[in-house]
Coordinates of C-alpha atoms in Angstrom, one line a residue:
X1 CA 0.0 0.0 0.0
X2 CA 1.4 3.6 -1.0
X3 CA 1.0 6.5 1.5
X4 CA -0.9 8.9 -0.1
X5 CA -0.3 12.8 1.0
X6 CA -2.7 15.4 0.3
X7 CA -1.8 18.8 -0.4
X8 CA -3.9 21.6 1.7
X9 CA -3.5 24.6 -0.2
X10 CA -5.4 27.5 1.6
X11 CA -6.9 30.6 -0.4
X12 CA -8.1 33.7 1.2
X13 CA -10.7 35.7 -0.6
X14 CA -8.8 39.1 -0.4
X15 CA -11.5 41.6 1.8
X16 CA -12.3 44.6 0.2
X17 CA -13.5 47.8 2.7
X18 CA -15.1 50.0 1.7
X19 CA -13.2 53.2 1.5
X20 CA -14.6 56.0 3.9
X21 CA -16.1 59.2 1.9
X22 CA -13.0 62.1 1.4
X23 CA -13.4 64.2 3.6
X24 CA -14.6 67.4 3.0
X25 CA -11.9 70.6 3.0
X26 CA -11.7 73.2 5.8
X27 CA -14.0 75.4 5.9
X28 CA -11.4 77.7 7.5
X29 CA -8.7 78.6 5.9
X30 CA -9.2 77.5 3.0
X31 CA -9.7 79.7 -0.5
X32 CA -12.9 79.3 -1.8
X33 CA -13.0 79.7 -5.2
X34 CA -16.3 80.9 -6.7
X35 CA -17.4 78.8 -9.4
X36 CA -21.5 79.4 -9.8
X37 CA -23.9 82.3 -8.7
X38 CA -26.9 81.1 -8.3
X39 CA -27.6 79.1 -11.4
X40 CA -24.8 81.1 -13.5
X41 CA -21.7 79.6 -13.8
X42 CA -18.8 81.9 -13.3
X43 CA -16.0 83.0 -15.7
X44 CA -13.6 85.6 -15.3
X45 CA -13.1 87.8 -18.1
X46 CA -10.2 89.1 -19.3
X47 CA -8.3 91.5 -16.8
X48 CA -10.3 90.6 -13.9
X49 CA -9.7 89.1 -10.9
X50 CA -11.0 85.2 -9.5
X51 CA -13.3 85.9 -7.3
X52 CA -13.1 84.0 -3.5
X53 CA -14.0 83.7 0.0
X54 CA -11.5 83.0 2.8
X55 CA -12.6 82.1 6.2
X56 CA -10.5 82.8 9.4
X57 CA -10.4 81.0 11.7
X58 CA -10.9 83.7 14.1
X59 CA -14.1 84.7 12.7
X60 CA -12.9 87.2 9.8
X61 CA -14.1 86.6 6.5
X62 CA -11.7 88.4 3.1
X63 CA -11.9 88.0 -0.4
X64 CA -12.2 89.3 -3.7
X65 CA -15.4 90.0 -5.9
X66 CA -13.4 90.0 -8.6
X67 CA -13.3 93.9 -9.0
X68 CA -12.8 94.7 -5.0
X69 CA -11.3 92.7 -2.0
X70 CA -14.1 92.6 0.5
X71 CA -13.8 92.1 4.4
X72 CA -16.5 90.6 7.1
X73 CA -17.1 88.6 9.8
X74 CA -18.6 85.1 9.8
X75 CA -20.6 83.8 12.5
X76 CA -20.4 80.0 12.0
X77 CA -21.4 76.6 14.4
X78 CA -18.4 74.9 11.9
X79 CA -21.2 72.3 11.4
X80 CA -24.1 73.9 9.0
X81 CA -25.1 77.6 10.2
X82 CA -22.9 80.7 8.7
X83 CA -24.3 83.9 8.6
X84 CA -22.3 86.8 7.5
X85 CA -22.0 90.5 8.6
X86 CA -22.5 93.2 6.3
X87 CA -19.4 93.6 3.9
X88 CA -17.2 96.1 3.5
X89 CA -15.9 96.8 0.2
X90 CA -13.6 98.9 -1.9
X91 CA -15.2 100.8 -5.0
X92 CA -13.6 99.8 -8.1
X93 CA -15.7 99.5 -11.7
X94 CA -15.0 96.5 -13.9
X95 CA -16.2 94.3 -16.7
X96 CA -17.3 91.5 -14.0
X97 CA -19.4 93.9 -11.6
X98 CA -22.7 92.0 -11.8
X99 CA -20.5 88.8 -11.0
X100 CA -19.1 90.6 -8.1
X101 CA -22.1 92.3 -7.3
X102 CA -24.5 88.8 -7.4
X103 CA -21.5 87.4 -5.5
X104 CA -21.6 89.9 -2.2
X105 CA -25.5 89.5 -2.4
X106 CA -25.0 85.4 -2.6
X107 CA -23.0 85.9 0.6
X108 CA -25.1 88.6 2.8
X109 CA -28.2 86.2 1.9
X110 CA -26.2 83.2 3.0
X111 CA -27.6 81.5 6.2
X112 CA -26.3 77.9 6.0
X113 CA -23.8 75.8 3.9
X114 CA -22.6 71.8 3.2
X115 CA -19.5 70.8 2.2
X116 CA -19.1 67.5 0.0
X117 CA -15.4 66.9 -0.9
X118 CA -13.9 70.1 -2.1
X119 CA -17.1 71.9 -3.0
X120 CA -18.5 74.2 -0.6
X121 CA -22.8 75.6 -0.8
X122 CA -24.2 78.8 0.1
X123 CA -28.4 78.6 1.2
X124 CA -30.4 81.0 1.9
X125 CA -32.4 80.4 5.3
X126 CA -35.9 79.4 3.8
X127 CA -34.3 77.4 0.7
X128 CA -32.1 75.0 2.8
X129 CA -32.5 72.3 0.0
X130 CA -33.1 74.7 -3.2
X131 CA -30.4 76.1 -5.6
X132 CA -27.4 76.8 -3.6
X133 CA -26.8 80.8 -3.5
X134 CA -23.0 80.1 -4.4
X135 CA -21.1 77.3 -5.1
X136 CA -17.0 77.8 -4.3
X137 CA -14.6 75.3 -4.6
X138 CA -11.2 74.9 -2.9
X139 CA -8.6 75.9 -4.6
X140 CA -5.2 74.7 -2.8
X141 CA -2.3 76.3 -3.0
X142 CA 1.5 75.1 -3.5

């Protein structure tokens, strides 16, 4: 009689987890990049200025309509509520005025925001689920 030997040979299913969502940027200090005004997309014409939001961390709020640098302050819970105080502006005419204008008036409306990945929503306080006010992305710098 023979010996007979038998060969075990072990396989592992590989496991696959699911990888967690990205997480969303900062909302402070980060540059926020606008990118849509209500439902207008935004472009920058020539000679102008991209226009962005930059929240401190210390409850200043700067930026740029894209003629004038703007300042405020930001009253925020960090989690969904940010409500912002009336602007102050310099007084400089450009081509993208009504951008810059529709911008500042996206941003005293604002009462609430999300932030999915690198895009950041402005709502208004009755619309919490409608057309954001102002979509900004974050634009990182090197």
């Amino acid at each position: 009689m023979g010996c007979q030997t038998s060969n075990t040979v072990t396989t592992s299913t590989p496991t696959t987890t699911a990888r967690p969502p990205a997480p969303g940027a900062a909302l402070f200090e980060t540059r926020w990049v606008l990118r849509q005004v209500g439902n207008q997309s935004v472009t920058v014409p020539e000679g102008g200025q991209e226009p962005y939001l930059l929240l401190r961390r210390d409850g200043k709020a700067e930026g740029q309509g894209s003629c004038n640098r703007f300042r405020s302050t930001a009253a925020t819970d960090s989690v969904s509520h940010l409500v912002f105080t009336p602007l102050l502006s310099t007084r400089m005419a450009c081509p993208a005025l009504p951008t810059e204008q529709a911008f500042t008036q996206a941003l005293a409306a604002a009462h609430s925001f999300r932030i999915s990945g690198d895009t950041l929503r402005l709502y208004a306080p009755t619309e919490p689920d409608a057309t954001p006010l102002a979509r900004l992305e974050a634009v990182y710098l090197h």
